[in-house]
C-alpha positions as protocol buffer text, in pm:
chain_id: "A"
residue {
  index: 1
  type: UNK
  ca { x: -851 y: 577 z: -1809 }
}
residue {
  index: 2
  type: UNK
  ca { x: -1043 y: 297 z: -1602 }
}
residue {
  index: 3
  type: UNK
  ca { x: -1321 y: 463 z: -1415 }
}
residue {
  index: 4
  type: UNK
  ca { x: -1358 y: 464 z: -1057 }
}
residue {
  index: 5
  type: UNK
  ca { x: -1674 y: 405 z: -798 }
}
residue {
  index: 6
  type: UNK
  ca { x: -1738 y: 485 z: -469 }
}
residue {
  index: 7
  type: UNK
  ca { x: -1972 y: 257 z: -267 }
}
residue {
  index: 8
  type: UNK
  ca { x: -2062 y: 171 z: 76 }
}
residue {
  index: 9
  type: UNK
  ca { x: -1998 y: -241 z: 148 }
}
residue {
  index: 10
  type: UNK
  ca { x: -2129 y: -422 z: 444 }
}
residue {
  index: 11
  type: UNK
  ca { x: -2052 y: -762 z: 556 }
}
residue {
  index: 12
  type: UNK
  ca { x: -2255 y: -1000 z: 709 }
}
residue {
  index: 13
  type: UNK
  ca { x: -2114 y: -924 z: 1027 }
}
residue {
  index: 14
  type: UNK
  ca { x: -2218 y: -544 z: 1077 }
}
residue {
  index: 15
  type: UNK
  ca { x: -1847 y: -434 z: 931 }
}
residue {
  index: 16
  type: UNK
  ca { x: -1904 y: -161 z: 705 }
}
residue {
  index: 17
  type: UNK
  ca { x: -1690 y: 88 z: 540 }
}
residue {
  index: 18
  type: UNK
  ca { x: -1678 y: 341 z: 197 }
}
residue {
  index: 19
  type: UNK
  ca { x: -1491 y: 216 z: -89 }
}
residue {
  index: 20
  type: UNK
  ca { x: -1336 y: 347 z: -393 }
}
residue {
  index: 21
  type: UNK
  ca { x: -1258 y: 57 z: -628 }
}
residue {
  index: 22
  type: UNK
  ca { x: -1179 y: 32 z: -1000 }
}
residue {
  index: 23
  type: UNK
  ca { x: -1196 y: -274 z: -1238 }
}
residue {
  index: 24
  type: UNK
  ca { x: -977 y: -387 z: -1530 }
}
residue {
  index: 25
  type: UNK
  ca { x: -1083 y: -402 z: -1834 }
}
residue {
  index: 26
  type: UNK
  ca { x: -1026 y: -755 z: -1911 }
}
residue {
  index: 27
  type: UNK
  ca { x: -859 y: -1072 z: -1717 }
}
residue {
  index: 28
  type: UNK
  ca { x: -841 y: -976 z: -1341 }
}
residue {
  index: 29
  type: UNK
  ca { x: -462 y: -1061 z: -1205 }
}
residue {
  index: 30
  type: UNK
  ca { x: -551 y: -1056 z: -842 }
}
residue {
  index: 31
  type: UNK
  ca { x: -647 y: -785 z: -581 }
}
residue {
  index: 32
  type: UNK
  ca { x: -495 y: -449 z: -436 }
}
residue {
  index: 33
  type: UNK
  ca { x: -583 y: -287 z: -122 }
}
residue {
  index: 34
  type: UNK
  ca { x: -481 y: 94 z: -163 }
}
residue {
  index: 35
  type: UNK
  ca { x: -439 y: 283 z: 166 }
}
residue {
  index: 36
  type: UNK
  ca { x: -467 y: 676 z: 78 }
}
residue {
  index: 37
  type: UNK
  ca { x: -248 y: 1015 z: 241 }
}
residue {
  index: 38
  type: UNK
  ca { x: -372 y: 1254 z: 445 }
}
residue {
  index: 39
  type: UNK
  ca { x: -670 y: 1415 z: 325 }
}
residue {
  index: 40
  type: UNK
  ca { x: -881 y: 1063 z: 225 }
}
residue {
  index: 41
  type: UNK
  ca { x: -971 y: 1002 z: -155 }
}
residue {
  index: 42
  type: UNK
  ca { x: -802 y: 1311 z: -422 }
}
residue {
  index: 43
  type: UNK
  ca { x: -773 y: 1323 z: -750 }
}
residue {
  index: 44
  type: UNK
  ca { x: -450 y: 1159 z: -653 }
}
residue {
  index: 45
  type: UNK
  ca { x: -560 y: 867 z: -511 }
}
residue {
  index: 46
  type: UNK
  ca { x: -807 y: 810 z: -796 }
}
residue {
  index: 47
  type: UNK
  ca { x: -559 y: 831 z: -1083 }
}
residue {
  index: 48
  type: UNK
  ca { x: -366 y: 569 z: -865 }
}
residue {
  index: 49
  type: UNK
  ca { x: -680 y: 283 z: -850 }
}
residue {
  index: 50
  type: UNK
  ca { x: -722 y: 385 z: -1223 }
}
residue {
  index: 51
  type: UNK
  ca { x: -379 y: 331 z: -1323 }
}
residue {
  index: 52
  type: UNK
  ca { x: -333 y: 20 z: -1126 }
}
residue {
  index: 53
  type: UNK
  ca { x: -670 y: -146 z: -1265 }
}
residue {
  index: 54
  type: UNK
  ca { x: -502 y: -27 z: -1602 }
}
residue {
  index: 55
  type: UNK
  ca { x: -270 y: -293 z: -1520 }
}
residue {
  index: 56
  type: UNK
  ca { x: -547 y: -581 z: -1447 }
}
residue {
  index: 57
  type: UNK
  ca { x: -504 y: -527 z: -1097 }
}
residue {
  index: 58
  type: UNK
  ca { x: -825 y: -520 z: -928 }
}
residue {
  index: 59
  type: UNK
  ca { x: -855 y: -234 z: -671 }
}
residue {
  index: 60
  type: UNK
  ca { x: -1025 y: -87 z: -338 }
}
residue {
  index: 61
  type: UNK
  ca { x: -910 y: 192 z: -119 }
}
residue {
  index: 62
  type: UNK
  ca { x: -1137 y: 204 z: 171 }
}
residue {
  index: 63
  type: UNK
  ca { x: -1173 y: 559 z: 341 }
}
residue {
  index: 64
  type: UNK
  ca { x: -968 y: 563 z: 670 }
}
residue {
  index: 65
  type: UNK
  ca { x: -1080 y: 824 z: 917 }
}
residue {
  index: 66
  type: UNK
  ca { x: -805 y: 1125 z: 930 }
}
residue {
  index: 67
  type: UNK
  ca { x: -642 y: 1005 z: 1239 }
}
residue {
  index: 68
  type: UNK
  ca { x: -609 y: 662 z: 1213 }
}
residue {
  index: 69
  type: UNK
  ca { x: -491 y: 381 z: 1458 }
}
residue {
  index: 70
  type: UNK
  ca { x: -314 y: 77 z: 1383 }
}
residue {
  index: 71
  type: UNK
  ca { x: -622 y: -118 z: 1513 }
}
residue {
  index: 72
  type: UNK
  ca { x: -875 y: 94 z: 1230 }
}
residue {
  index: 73
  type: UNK
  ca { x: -562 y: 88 z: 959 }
}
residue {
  index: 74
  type: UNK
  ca { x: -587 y: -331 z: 1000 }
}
residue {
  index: 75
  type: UNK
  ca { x: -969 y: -321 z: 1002 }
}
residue {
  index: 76
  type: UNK
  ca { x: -1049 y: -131 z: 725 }
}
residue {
  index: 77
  type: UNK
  ca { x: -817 y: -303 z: 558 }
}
residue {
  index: 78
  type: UNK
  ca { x: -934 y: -645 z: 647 }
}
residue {
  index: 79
  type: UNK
  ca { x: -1283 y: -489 z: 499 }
}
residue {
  index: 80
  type: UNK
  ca { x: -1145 y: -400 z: 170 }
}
residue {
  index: 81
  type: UNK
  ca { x: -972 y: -766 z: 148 }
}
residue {
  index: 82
  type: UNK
  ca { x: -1283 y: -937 z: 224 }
}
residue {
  index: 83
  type: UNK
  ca { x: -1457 y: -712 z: -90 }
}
residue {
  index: 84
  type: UNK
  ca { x: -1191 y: -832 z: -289 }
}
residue {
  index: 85
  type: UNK
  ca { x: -1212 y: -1201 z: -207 }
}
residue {
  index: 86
  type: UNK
  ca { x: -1625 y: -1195 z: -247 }
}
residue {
  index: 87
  type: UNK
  ca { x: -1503 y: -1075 z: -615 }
}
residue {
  index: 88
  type: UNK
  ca { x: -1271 y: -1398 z: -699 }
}
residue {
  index: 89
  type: UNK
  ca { x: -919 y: -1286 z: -606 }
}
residue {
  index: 90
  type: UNK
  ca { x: -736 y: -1564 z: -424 }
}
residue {
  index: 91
  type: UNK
  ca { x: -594 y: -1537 z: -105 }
}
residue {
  index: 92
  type: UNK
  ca { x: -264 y: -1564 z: -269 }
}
residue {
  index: 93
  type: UNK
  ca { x: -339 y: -1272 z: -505 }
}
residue {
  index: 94
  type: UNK
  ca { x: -398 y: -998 z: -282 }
}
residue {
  index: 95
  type: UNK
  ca { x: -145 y: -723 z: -182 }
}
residue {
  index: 96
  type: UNK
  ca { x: -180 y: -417 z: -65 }
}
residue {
  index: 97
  type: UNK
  ca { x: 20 y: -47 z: -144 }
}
residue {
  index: 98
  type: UNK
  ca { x: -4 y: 293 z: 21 }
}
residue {
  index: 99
  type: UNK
  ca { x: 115 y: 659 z: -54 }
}
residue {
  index: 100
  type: UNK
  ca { x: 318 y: 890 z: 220 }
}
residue {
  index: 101
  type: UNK
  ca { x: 88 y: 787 z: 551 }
}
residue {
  index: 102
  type: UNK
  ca { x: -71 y: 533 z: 353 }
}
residue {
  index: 103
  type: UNK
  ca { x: 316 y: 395 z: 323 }
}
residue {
  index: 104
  type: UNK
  ca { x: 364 y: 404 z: 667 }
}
residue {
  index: 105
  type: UNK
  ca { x: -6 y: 191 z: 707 }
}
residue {
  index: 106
  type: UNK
  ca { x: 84 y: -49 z: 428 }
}
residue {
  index: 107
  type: UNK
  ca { x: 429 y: -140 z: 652 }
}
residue {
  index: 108
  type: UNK
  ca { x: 174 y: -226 z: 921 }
}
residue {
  index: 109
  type: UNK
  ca { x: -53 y: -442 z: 743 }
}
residue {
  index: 110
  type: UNK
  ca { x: 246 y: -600 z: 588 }
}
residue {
  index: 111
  type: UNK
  ca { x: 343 y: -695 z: 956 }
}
residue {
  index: 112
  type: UNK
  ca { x: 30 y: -826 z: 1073 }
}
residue {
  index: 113
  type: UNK
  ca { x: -118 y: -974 z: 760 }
}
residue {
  index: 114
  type: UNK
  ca { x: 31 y: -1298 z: 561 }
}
residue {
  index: 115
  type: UNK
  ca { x: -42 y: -1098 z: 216 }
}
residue {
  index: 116
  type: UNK
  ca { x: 130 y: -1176 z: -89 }
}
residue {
  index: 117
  type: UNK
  ca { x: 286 y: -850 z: -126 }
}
residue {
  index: 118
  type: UNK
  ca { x: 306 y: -505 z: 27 }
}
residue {
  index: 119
  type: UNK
  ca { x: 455 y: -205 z: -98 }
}
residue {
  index: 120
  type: UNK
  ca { x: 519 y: 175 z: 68 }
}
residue {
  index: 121
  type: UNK
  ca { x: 566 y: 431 z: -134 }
}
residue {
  index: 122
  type: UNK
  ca { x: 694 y: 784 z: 92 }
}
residue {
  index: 123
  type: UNK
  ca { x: 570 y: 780 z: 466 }
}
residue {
  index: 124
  type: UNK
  ca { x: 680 y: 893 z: 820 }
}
residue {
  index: 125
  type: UNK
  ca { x: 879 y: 859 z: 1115 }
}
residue {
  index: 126
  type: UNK
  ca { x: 675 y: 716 z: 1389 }
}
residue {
  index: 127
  type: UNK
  ca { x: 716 y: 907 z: 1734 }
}
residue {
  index: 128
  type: UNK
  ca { x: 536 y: 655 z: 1945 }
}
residue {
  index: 129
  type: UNK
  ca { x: 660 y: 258 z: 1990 }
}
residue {
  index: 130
  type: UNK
  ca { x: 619 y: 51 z: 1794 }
}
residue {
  index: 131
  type: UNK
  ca { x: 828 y: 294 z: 1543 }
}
residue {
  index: 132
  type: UNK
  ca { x: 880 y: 156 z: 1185 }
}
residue {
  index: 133
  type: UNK
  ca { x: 1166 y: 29 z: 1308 }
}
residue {
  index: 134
  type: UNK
  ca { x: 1033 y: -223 z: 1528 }
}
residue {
  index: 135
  type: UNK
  ca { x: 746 y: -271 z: 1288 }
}
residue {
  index: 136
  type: UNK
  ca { x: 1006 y: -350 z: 981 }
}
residue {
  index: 137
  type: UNK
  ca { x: 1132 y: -656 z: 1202 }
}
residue {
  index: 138
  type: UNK
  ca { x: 767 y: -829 z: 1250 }
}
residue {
  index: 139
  type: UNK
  ca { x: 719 y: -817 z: 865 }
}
residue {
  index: 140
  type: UNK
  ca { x: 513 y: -1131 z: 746 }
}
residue {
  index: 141
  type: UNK
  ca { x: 430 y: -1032 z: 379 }
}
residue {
  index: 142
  type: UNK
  ca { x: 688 y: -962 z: 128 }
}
residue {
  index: 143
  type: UNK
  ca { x: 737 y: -583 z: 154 }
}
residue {
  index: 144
  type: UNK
  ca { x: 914 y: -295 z: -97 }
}
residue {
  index: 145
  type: UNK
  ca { x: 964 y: 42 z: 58 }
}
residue {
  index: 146
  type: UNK
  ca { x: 1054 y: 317 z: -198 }
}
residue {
  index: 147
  type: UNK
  ca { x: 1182 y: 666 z: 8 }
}
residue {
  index: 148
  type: UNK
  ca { x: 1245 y: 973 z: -82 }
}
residue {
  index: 149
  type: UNK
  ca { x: 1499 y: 1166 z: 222 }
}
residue {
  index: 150
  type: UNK
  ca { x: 1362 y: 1553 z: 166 }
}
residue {
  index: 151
  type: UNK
  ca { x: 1111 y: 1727 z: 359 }
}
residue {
  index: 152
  type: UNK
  ca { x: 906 y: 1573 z: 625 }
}
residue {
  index: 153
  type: UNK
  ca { x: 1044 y: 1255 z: 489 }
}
residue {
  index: 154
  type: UNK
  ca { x: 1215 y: 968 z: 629 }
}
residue {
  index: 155
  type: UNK
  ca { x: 1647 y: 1069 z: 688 }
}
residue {
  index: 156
  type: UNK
  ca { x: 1893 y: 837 z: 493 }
}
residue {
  index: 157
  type: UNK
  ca { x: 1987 y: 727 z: 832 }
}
residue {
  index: 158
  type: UNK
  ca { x: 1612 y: 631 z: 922 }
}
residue {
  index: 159
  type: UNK
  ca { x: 1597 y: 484 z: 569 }
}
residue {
  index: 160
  type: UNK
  ca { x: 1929 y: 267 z: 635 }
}
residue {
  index: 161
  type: UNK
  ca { x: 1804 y: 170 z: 975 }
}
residue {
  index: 162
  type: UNK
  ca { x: 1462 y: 33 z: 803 }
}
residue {
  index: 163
  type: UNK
  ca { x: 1630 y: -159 z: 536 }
}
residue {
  index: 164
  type: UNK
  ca { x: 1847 y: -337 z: 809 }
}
residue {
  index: 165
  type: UNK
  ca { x: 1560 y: -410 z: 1009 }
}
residue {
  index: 166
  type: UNK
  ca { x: 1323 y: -525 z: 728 }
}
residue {
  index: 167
  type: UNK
  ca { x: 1614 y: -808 z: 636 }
}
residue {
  index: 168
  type: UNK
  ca { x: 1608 y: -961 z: 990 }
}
residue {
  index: 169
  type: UNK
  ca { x: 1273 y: -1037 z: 881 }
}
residue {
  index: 170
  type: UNK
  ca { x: 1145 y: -1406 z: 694 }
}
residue {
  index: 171
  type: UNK
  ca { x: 1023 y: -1236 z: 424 }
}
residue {
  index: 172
  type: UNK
  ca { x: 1152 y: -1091 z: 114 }
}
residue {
  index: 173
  type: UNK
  ca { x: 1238 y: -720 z: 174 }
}
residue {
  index: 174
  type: UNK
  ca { x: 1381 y: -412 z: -66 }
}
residue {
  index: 175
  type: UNK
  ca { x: 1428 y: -65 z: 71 }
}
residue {
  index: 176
  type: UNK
  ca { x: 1518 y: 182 z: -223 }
}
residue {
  index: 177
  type: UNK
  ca { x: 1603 y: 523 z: -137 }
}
residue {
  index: 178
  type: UNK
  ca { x: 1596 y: 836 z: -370 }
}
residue {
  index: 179
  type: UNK
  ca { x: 1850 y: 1089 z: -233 }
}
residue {
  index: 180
  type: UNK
  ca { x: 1677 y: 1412 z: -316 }
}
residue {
  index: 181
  type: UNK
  ca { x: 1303 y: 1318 z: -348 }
}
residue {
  index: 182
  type: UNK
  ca { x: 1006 y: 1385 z: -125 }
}
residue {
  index: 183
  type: UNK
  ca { x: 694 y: 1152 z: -73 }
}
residue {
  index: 184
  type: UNK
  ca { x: 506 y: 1280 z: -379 }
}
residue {
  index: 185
  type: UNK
  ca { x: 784 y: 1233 z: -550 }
}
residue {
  index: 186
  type: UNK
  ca { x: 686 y: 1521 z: -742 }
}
residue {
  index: 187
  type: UNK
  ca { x: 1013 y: 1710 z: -812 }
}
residue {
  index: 188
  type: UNK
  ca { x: 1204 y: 1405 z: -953 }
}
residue {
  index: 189
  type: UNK
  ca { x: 1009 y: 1278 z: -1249 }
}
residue {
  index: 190
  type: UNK
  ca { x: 1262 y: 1002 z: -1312 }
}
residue {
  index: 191
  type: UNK
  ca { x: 1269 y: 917 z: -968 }
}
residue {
  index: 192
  type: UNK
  ca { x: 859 y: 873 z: -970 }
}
residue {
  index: 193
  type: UNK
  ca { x: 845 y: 694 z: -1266 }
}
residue {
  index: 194
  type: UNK
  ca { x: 1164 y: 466 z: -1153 }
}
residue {
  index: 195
  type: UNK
  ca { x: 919 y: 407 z: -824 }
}
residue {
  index: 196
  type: UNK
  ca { x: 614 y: 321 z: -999 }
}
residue {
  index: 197
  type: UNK
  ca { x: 802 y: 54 z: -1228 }
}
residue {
  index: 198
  type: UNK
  ca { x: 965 y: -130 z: -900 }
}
residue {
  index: 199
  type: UNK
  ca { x: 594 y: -108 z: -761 }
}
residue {
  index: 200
  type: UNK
  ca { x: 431 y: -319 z: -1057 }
}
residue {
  index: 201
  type: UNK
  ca { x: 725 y: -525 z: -1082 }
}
residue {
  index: 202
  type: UNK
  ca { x: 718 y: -662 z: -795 }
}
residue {
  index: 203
  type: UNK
  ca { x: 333 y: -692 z: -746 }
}
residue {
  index: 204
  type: UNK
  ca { x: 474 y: -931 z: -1052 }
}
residue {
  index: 205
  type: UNK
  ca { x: 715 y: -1079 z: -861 }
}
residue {
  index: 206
  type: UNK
  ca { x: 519 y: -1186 z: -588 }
}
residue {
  index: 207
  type: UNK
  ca { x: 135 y: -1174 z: -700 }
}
residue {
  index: 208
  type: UNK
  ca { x: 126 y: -1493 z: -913 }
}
């Protein structure tokens, strides 16, 4: 399994923020931004950057503070980008993907940043406006979002409402939902594996 590091990154500018990045082995594809769940960098997460890096992805998750904002979601973010661009990846060659909240933070980026792709994986209803709803609409990067409908998971009806909304957008969109499943996807093995083949394939699709 590709090894992971943890180092602190500064730019020129004062920014500053951890990373956890991993490298492939051989020819570097282009650049993903991982945004992690609740509880900042697991095992999880890890065996994530490792596994995509596996794929000749190259790959930073930058440590988001526990209760986030859209405004420090974007600018960590923007951090971990600018890492991967000092490193060769083309502008055109970065995406970004993110796990239960971190699905909910990748929809946001994938609204406010011209990325190449974006994909959500799980995530939440948001209370406050803008909901994901409204966010969904404003998408400007090409954008999968894979739901499970148990637990503290999005409805079918919520997952309906954000596939409509995503296609009013000018990007391309795909909302898959897996009746049954939670964010971890942990008690549907098919389902999880089904999800992490629609995640590299279109990272493919669009990252080229």
């Amino acid at each position: 399994m590709t090894q992971t590091h943890t180092s602190h990154y500064e730019r020129n500018d004062g920014r500053a923020i951890e990373l956890t990045y991993a490298e492939p082995e051989n020819v570097v594809r282009g650049g993903l931004v991982v945004l992690h769940e609740v509880g900042g960098i697991t095992d999880g997460v890890r065996l994530l950057i490792s596994s995509l890096a596996a794929e000749g992805w190259l790959v930073a998750a930058p440590h988001i503070e526990d209760t986030p904002t859209p405004d420090s979601v974007l600018a960590a973010t923007d951090i971990a980008l600018a890492w991967l661009v000092e490193r060769g990846v083309q502008a055109d060659l970065l995406g970004v993907v993110g796990f239960d909240l971190g699905g909910t933070a990748a929809l946001l980026v994938a609204a406010n940043r011209k990325l190449g792709a974006a994909v959500s994986v799980g995530g939440h209803s948001v209370a406050e406006k803008p909901g994901l709803v409204e966010i969904a609409r404003e998408l400007v990067s090409p954008w999968l979002g894979l739901y499970g409908d148990a637990g503290d998971e999005l409805s079918a009806a919520e997952v309906e409402k954000l596939r409509e909304a995503a296609a009013e957008s000018r990007v391309a969109t795909n909302v898959v939902r897996y009746p049954g499943a939670n964010h971890r996807f942990d008690a549907d093995p098919q389902a999880a594996i089904e999800a992490w083949q629609r995640t590299l394939s279109w990272f493919d699709a669009h990252l080229r």
